[in-house]
mmCIF file of C-alpha atoms in Angstrom:
data_model
loop_
_atom_site.group_PDB
_atom_site.id
_atom_site.type_symbol
_atom_site.label_atom_id
_atom_site.label_comp_id
_atom_site.label_asym_id
_atom_site.label_seq_id
_atom_site.Cartn_x
_atom_site.Cartn_y
_atom_site.Cartn_z
ATOM 1 C CA MET A 1 13.087 -15.412 37.171
ATOM 2 C CA ARG A 2 11.407 -13.762 34.195
ATOM 3 C CA ALA A 3 10.646 -10.041 34.269
ATOM 4 C CA VAL A 4 9.619 -7.129 32.048
ATOM 5 C CA VAL A 5 12.685 -4.890 32.077
ATOM 6 C CA ILE A 6 13.119 -1.301 30.865
ATOM 7 C CA ARG A 7 16.654 -0.414 29.761
ATOM 8 C CA ALA A 8 15.804 2.817 27.919
ATOM 9 C CA TYR A 9 12.956 5.328 28.110
ATOM 10 C CA GLY A 10 10.395 5.219 25.339
ATOM 11 C CA GLY A 11 7.200 3.607 24.109
ATOM 12 C CA PRO A 12 6.003 0.033 24.614
ATOM 13 C CA GLU A 13 8.811 -1.197 22.384
ATOM 14 C CA VAL A 14 11.339 -0.619 25.208
ATOM 15 C CA LEU A 15 9.693 -3.307 27.358
ATOM 16 C CA ARG A 16 11.842 -6.433 27.302
ATOM 17 C CA TYR A 17 10.838 -9.849 28.672
ATOM 18 C CA GLU A 18 14.104 -11.153 30.112
ATOM 19 C CA GLU A 19 15.671 -13.656 32.458
ATOM 20 C CA VAL A 20 17.076 -11.842 35.529
ATOM 21 C CA PRO A 21 18.435 -12.977 38.919
ATOM 22 C CA ASP A 22 15.896 -14.015 41.546
ATOM 23 C CA PRO A 23 15.408 -11.345 44.251
ATOM 24 C CA VAL A 24 16.391 -12.266 47.793
ATOM 25 C CA PRO A 25 14.229 -10.932 50.647
ATOM 26 C CA GLY A 26 16.117 -8.730 53.090
ATOM 27 C CA PRO A 27 15.451 -8.274 56.810
ATOM 28 C CA GLY A 28 11.761 -7.699 57.443
ATOM 29 C CA GLU A 29 10.830 -8.707 53.888
ATOM 30 C CA VAL A 30 9.153 -11.582 52.107
ATOM 31 C CA ARG A 31 9.366 -12.787 48.530
ATOM 32 C CA ILE A 32 6.138 -13.237 46.601
ATOM 33 C CA ALA A 33 5.531 -15.582 43.665
ATOM 34 C CA VAL A 34 3.501 -13.121 41.589
ATOM 35 C CA ARG A 35 0.101 -14.135 40.233
ATOM 36 C CA ALA A 36 -1.208 -10.646 39.365
ATOM 37 C CA CYS A 37 0.304 -7.172 39.041
ATOM 38 C CA GLY A 38 -1.346 -3.795 38.655
ATOM 39 C CA VAL A 39 -0.625 -1.784 35.496
ATOM 40 C CA HIS A 40 -1.485 1.926 35.401
ATOM 41 C CA PHE A 41 -1.580 4.655 32.780
ATOM 42 C CA ILE A 42 0.899 6.729 34.765
ATOM 43 C CA GLU A 43 3.458 3.931 34.490
ATOM 44 C CA GLY A 44 3.433 4.394 30.738
ATOM 45 C CA ARG A 45 4.272 8.059 31.246
ATOM 46 C CA LEU A 46 7.120 7.165 33.605
ATOM 47 C CA ARG A 47 8.381 4.495 31.212
ATOM 48 C CA ALA A 48 8.608 7.228 28.564
ATOM 49 C CA GLY A 49 10.809 9.324 30.869
ATOM 50 C CA GLY A 50 8.227 11.121 33.003
ATOM 51 C CA ALA A 51 6.598 14.504 32.668
ATOM 52 C CA GLU A 52 6.072 17.668 34.672
ATOM 53 C CA GLY A 53 3.857 17.071 37.687
ATOM 54 C CA LEU A 54 4.614 13.332 37.844
ATOM 55 C CA PRO A 55 6.960 11.406 40.142
ATOM 56 C CA PRO A 56 10.527 11.031 38.840
ATOM 57 C CA ALA A 57 11.074 8.440 36.130
ATOM 58 C CA PRO A 58 12.673 5.228 37.429
ATOM 59 C CA GLY A 59 16.397 4.746 37.222
ATOM 60 C CA LEU A 60 17.516 2.337 34.518
ATOM 61 C CA PRO A 61 17.371 -0.587 34.211
ATOM 62 C CA ALA A 62 13.970 -0.777 35.878
ATOM 63 C CA ILE A 63 11.247 -3.292 36.632
ATOM 64 C CA MET A 64 8.000 -1.431 37.244
ATOM 65 C CA GLY A 65 4.884 -2.434 39.154
ATOM 66 C CA SER A 66 4.173 -1.671 42.825
ATOM 67 C CA GLU A 67 0.846 -3.523 43.264
ATOM 68 C CA THR A 68 1.248 -7.282 43.348
ATOM 69 C CA ALA A 69 -0.603 -10.327 44.606
ATOM 70 C CA GLY A 70 0.575 -13.894 44.934
ATOM 71 C CA THR A 71 1.947 -16.450 47.380
ATOM 72 C CA VAL A 72 4.818 -15.938 49.826
ATOM 73 C CA ASP A 73 7.586 -18.368 48.870
ATOM 74 C CA ALA A 74 10.515 -17.075 50.955
ATOM 75 C CA VAL A 75 11.052 -14.901 54.039
ATOM 76 C CA GLY A 76 13.905 -12.694 55.161
ATOM 77 C CA GLU A 77 15.549 -12.302 58.539
ATOM 78 C CA GLY A 78 13.101 -11.471 61.302
ATOM 79 C CA VAL A 79 10.022 -12.716 59.432
ATOM 80 C CA GLY A 80 8.301 -15.813 60.790
ATOM 81 C CA ASP A 81 7.958 -18.942 58.675
ATOM 82 C CA ALA A 82 4.206 -18.746 59.250
ATOM 83 C CA TRP A 83 4.068 -16.354 56.271
ATOM 84 C CA LEU A 84 5.243 -19.075 53.879
ATOM 85 C CA GLY A 85 2.467 -20.210 51.561
ATOM 86 C CA ARG A 86 0.105 -17.370 52.447
ATOM 87 C CA ARG A 87 -1.793 -15.604 49.685
ATOM 88 C CA VAL A 88 -1.112 -11.887 49.969
ATOM 89 C CA VAL A 89 -1.426 -8.541 48.209
ATOM 90 C CA THR A 90 0.836 -5.530 48.623
ATOM 91 C CA ARG A 91 1.293 -1.997 47.448
ATOM 92 C CA SER A 92 5.007 -1.873 48.005
ATOM 93 C CA PRO A 93 6.986 1.382 48.261
ATOM 94 C CA SER A 94 9.515 -0.093 45.808
ATOM 95 C CA PRO A 95 8.502 -1.383 42.357
ATOM 96 C CA GLY A 96 9.391 -4.702 40.764
ATOM 97 C CA GLY A 97 6.022 -6.354 40.249
ATOM 98 C CA TYR A 98 6.343 -6.831 36.465
ATOM 99 C CA ALA A 99 8.073 -10.108 37.259
ATOM 100 C CA SER A 100 7.500 -13.675 38.396
ATOM 101 C CA LEU A 101 9.034 -12.895 41.814
ATOM 102 C CA VAL A 102 9.093 -9.706 43.896
ATOM 103 C CA THR A 103 10.136 -8.741 47.426
ATOM 104 C CA ALA A 104 8.087 -6.572 49.755
ATOM 105 C CA PRO A 105 8.159 -5.456 53.408
ATOM 106 C CA VAL A 106 6.103 -7.757 55.597
ATOM 107 C CA SER A 107 4.546 -4.611 57.089
ATOM 108 C CA ALA A 108 3.008 -3.837 53.657
ATOM 109 C CA LEU A 109 1.283 -7.209 53.243
ATOM 110 C CA HIS A 110 -2.433 -7.924 53.409
ATOM 111 C CA GLU A 111 -3.443 -11.574 53.642
ATOM 112 C CA LEU A 112 -6.174 -12.529 51.188
ATOM 113 C CA PRO A 113 -9.401 -14.240 52.219
ATOM 114 C CA ASP A 114 -10.179 -17.418 50.277
ATOM 115 C CA ALA A 115 -13.032 -15.746 48.388
ATOM 116 C CA LEU A 116 -10.841 -12.954 46.943
ATOM 117 C CA GLY A 117 -8.866 -13.656 43.783
ATOM 118 C CA HIS A 118 -5.439 -12.243 42.988
ATOM 119 C CA GLU A 119 -6.663 -9.992 40.170
ATOM 120 C CA ALA A 120 -9.431 -8.478 42.289
ATOM 121 C CA ALA A 121 -7.023 -7.949 45.185
ATOM 122 C CA VAL A 122 -4.622 -5.971 42.990
ATOM 123 C CA THR A 123 -7.512 -3.831 41.790
ATOM 124 C CA LEU A 124 -8.645 -3.063 45.324
ATOM 125 C CA ILE A 125 -5.241 -2.335 46.899
ATOM 126 C CA GLY A 126 -4.592 0.689 44.660
ATOM 127 C CA THR A 127 -7.529 1.811 42.549
ATOM 128 C CA GLY A 128 -9.940 0.644 45.232
ATOM 129 C CA ALA A 129 -8.236 2.758 47.874
ATOM 130 C CA ILE A 130 -8.390 5.866 45.661
ATOM 131 C CA THR A 131 -12.065 5.200 44.935
ATOM 132 C CA LEU A 132 -12.814 4.886 48.640
ATOM 133 C CA ASP A 133 -11.079 8.223 49.212
ATOM 134 C CA PHE A 134 -13.320 9.783 46.550
ATOM 135 C CA LEU A 135 -16.433 8.346 48.161
ATOM 136 C CA ASP A 136 -15.314 9.360 51.641
ATOM 137 C CA GLN A 137 -14.952 12.964 50.496
ATOM 138 C CA VAL A 138 -18.281 13.005 48.680
ATOM 139 C CA ALA A 139 -20.260 10.861 51.184
ATOM 140 C CA PRO A 140 -22.977 10.241 48.563
ATOM 141 C CA VAL A 141 -26.642 10.045 49.554
ATOM 142 C CA PRO A 142 -29.696 9.180 47.397
ATOM 143 C CA GLU A 143 -30.363 12.851 46.618
ATOM 144 C CA ASP A 144 -26.942 13.318 45.011
ATOM 145 C CA VAL A 145 -26.135 13.570 41.309
ATOM 146 C CA LEU A 146 -22.528 12.542 40.630
ATOM 147 C CA LEU A 147 -20.615 13.063 37.403
ATOM 148 C CA VAL A 148 -17.927 10.392 37.008
ATOM 149 C CA LEU A 149 -15.292 11.232 34.393
ATOM 150 C CA SER A 150 -13.320 8.434 32.719
ATOM 151 C CA ALA A 151 -16.150 6.270 33.992
ATOM 152 C CA ALA A 152 -15.061 3.217 31.973
ATOM 153 C CA GLY A 153 -11.692 3.185 33.780
ATOM 154 C CA GLY A 154 -10.712 1.529 37.023
ATOM 155 C CA ILE A 155 -12.149 4.157 39.374
ATOM 156 C CA GLY A 156 -15.353 4.429 37.377
ATOM 157 C CA ARG A 157 -15.926 0.668 37.335
ATOM 158 C CA LEU A 158 -15.910 0.712 41.128
ATOM 159 C CA ALA A 159 -17.586 4.057 41.795
ATOM 160 C CA VAL A 160 -20.521 3.894 39.357
ATOM 161 C CA PRO A 161 -22.165 0.690 40.654
ATOM 162 C CA HIS A 162 -21.406 1.613 44.270
ATOM 163 C CA VAL A 163 -23.107 5.005 44.077
ATOM 164 C CA ARG A 164 -26.045 3.461 42.212
ATOM 165 C CA ALA A 165 -26.372 0.852 44.964
ATOM 166 C CA LEU A 166 -26.592 3.707 47.479
ATOM 167 C CA GLY A 167 -29.478 5.163 45.489
ATOM 168 C CA GLY A 168 -27.575 8.102 44.008
ATOM 169 C CA THR A 169 -27.844 9.284 40.415
ATOM 170 C CA VAL A 170 -24.739 8.762 38.270
ATOM 171 C CA ILE A 171 -23.733 10.430 35.028
ATOM 172 C CA GLY A 172 -20.843 8.493 33.511
ATOM 173 C CA ALA A 173 -18.640 10.263 30.962
ATOM 174 C CA ALA A 174 -16.150 8.416 28.766
ATOM 175 C CA GLY A 175 -14.594 8.683 25.317
ATOM 176 C CA GLY A 176 -16.055 6.714 22.419
ATOM 177 C CA THR A 177 -18.954 4.379 21.732
ATOM 178 C CA ALA A 178 -17.364 1.271 23.253
ATOM 179 C CA LYS A 179 -16.551 3.001 26.528
ATOM 180 C CA THR A 180 -19.942 4.655 26.891
ATOM 181 C CA GLY A 181 -21.450 1.212 26.322
ATOM 182 C CA THR A 182 -19.357 -0.065 29.214
ATOM 183 C CA VAL A 183 -20.590 2.798 31.381
ATOM 184 C CA ARG A 184 -24.222 1.912 30.616
ATOM 185 C CA ALA A 185 -23.527 -1.705 31.528
ATOM 186 C CA LEU A 186 -22.136 -0.531 34.870
ATOM 187 C CA GLY A 187 -25.558 0.947 35.640
ATOM 188 C CA ALA A 188 -25.060 4.673 35.073
ATOM 189 C CA ASP A 189 -28.291 6.648 34.757
ATOM 190 C CA LEU A 190 -26.793 8.485 31.800
ATOM 191 C CA ALA A 191 -23.678 7.728 29.743
ATOM 192 C CA VAL A 192 -22.187 10.556 27.673
ATOM 193 C CA ASP A 193 -19.269 10.732 25.251
ATOM 194 C CA TYR A 194 -17.047 13.610 26.328
ATOM 195 C CA ASP A 195 -15.139 13.480 23.043
ATOM 196 C CA ARG A 196 -18.225 14.919 21.343
ATOM 197 C CA PRO A 197 -18.769 18.696 21.480
ATOM 198 C CA GLY A 198 -21.663 19.833 23.612
ATOM 199 C CA TRP A 199 -21.984 16.633 25.610
ATOM 200 C CA SER A 200 -22.954 18.613 28.702
ATOM 201 C CA GLU A 201 -26.118 19.636 26.871
ATOM 202 C CA ALA A 202 -27.210 15.986 27.058
ATOM 203 C CA VAL A 203 -26.813 16.202 30.828
ATOM 204 C CA ARG A 204 -28.953 19.336 31.057
ATOM 205 C CA ALA A 205 -31.542 17.879 28.665
ATOM 206 C CA ARG A 206 -31.883 14.799 30.882
ATOM 207 C CA PHE A 207 -31.845 16.413 34.311
ATOM 208 C CA GLY A 208 -32.646 20.065 33.645
ATOM 209 C CA THR A 209 -31.449 22.668 36.124
ATOM 210 C CA ASP A 210 -33.417 21.420 39.126
ATOM 211 C CA ARG A 211 -30.867 18.720 39.994
ATOM 212 C CA PRO A 212 -27.381 20.240 39.801
ATOM 213 C CA VAL A 213 -24.360 17.962 39.825
ATOM 214 C CA THR A 214 -23.279 17.450 43.423
ATOM 215 C CA ALA A 215 -19.719 16.336 42.712
ATOM 216 C CA VAL A 216 -17.341 15.383 39.946
ATOM 217 C CA LEU A 217 -15.235 12.270 40.469
ATOM 218 C CA ASP A 218 -12.177 12.701 38.300
ATOM 219 C CA GLY A 219 -9.130 10.453 38.215
ATOM 220 C CA VAL A 220 -7.507 12.152 35.235
ATOM 221 C CA GLY A 221 -7.688 15.943 35.531
ATOM 222 C CA GLY A 222 -6.766 18.290 32.704
ATOM 223 C CA GLU A 223 -9.054 20.305 30.459
ATOM 224 C CA ARG A 224 -12.292 18.292 30.374
ATOM 225 C CA PRO A 225 -13.594 18.730 33.944
ATOM 226 C CA PRO A 226 -15.646 20.579 35.198
ATOM 227 C CA ARG A 227 -15.387 24.117 33.830
ATOM 228 C CA ARG A 228 -15.957 22.795 30.326
ATOM 229 C CA THR A 229 -18.865 20.553 31.321
ATOM 230 C CA GLY A 230 -21.117 23.471 32.161
ATOM 231 C CA CYS A 231 -22.547 21.455 35.045
ATOM 232 C CA SER A 232 -21.618 23.889 37.837
ATOM 233 C CA PRO A 233 -20.951 21.271 40.527
ATOM 234 C CA THR A 234 -21.055 22.312 44.161
ATOM 235 C CA ALA A 235 -18.126 20.059 45.041
ATOM 236 C CA VAL A 236 -15.230 18.770 42.978
ATOM 237 C CA VAL A 237 -12.961 15.912 44.036
ATOM 238 C CA TRP A 238 -9.608 15.238 42.420
ATOM 239 C CA SER A 239 -7.602 12.051 42.438
ATOM 240 C CA PRO A 240 -4.343 12.477 44.385
ATOM 241 C CA SER A 241 -2.482 10.947 41.430
ATOM 242 C CA ALA A 242 -4.057 13.180 38.792
ATOM 243 C CA PRO A 243 -2.445 16.289 37.261
ATOM 244 C CA PRO A 244 -3.571 19.635 38.715
ATOM 245 C CA PRO A 245 -7.071 20.700 37.596
ATOM 246 C CA ALA A 246 -7.428 23.157 34.764
ATOM 247 C CA ALA A 247 -7.378 26.861 35.549
ATOM 248 C CA GLY A 248 -10.818 28.140 36.465
ATOM 249 C CA SER A 249 -12.083 24.829 37.863
ATOM 250 C CA PRO A 250 -14.129 25.049 41.076
ATOM 251 C CA PRO A 251 -12.126 24.310 44.237
ATOM 252 C CA THR A 252 -12.092 20.946 45.955
ATOM 253 C CA ARG A 253 -14.318 20.786 48.996
ATOM 254 C CA ARG A 254 -14.706 18.039 51.574
ATOM 255 C CA ARG A 255 -18.284 17.370 52.531
ATOM 256 C CA ARG A 256 -19.109 15.938 55.951
ATOM 257 C CA PRO A 257 -20.837 12.533 55.949
ATOM 258 C CA PRO A 258 -24.563 12.771 56.654
ATOM 259 C CA ALA A 259 -25.739 12.347 60.221
ATOM 260 C CA ARG A 260 -26.774 8.791 61.024
#
């Protein structure tokens, strides 16, 4: 099979498209002919050798990618032949998805409905799950004002239109003109460029002080949120994969869903 292999830590130049042996599914596993694979910012950090606060860098040589979708083309011992030919998506505990073939535990498979494409399935199995966790913690209602940081990224592209559909108000923050344009197209009530000094003033100018930010949805962490926004949110939610929040940030709080 063909695969993107890492044989040394470094920048994108260490990625090598190579011919490697086909994987063989073990007991309780299937092999998937890959049609789509998730690629994440954190994988670039791991490819470079990792950093403090991140999972360990992969041993070398490595084939990265844990979110894959495709068609089952082989099964291992103990797995029924009924899986053959099924369209599936998985978030496997072991990587290997940057390849034309990958193995995964049958227990980690989700069969795809006909209406769901491979690319969308890969988006939902990882980023979608994190976004749902955000929304579960916030339990947004129409009265809420949510600030979504990195709103042009994967989490933002799911969270912004969903919260708007619920009737909530969304402030989408991103870096640069192109990304703020994307945020507007997603339906945000206000798109701001957080690379520009004083961007939180645009938030206060639009909404005043009568409608404080209810929550900050942040999949990145670091210095931008929310102490530096000046928005004084009453609840802050952090992605489980993000670095620790900056010192002085308000604590995370889980809010109960509204009574129905």
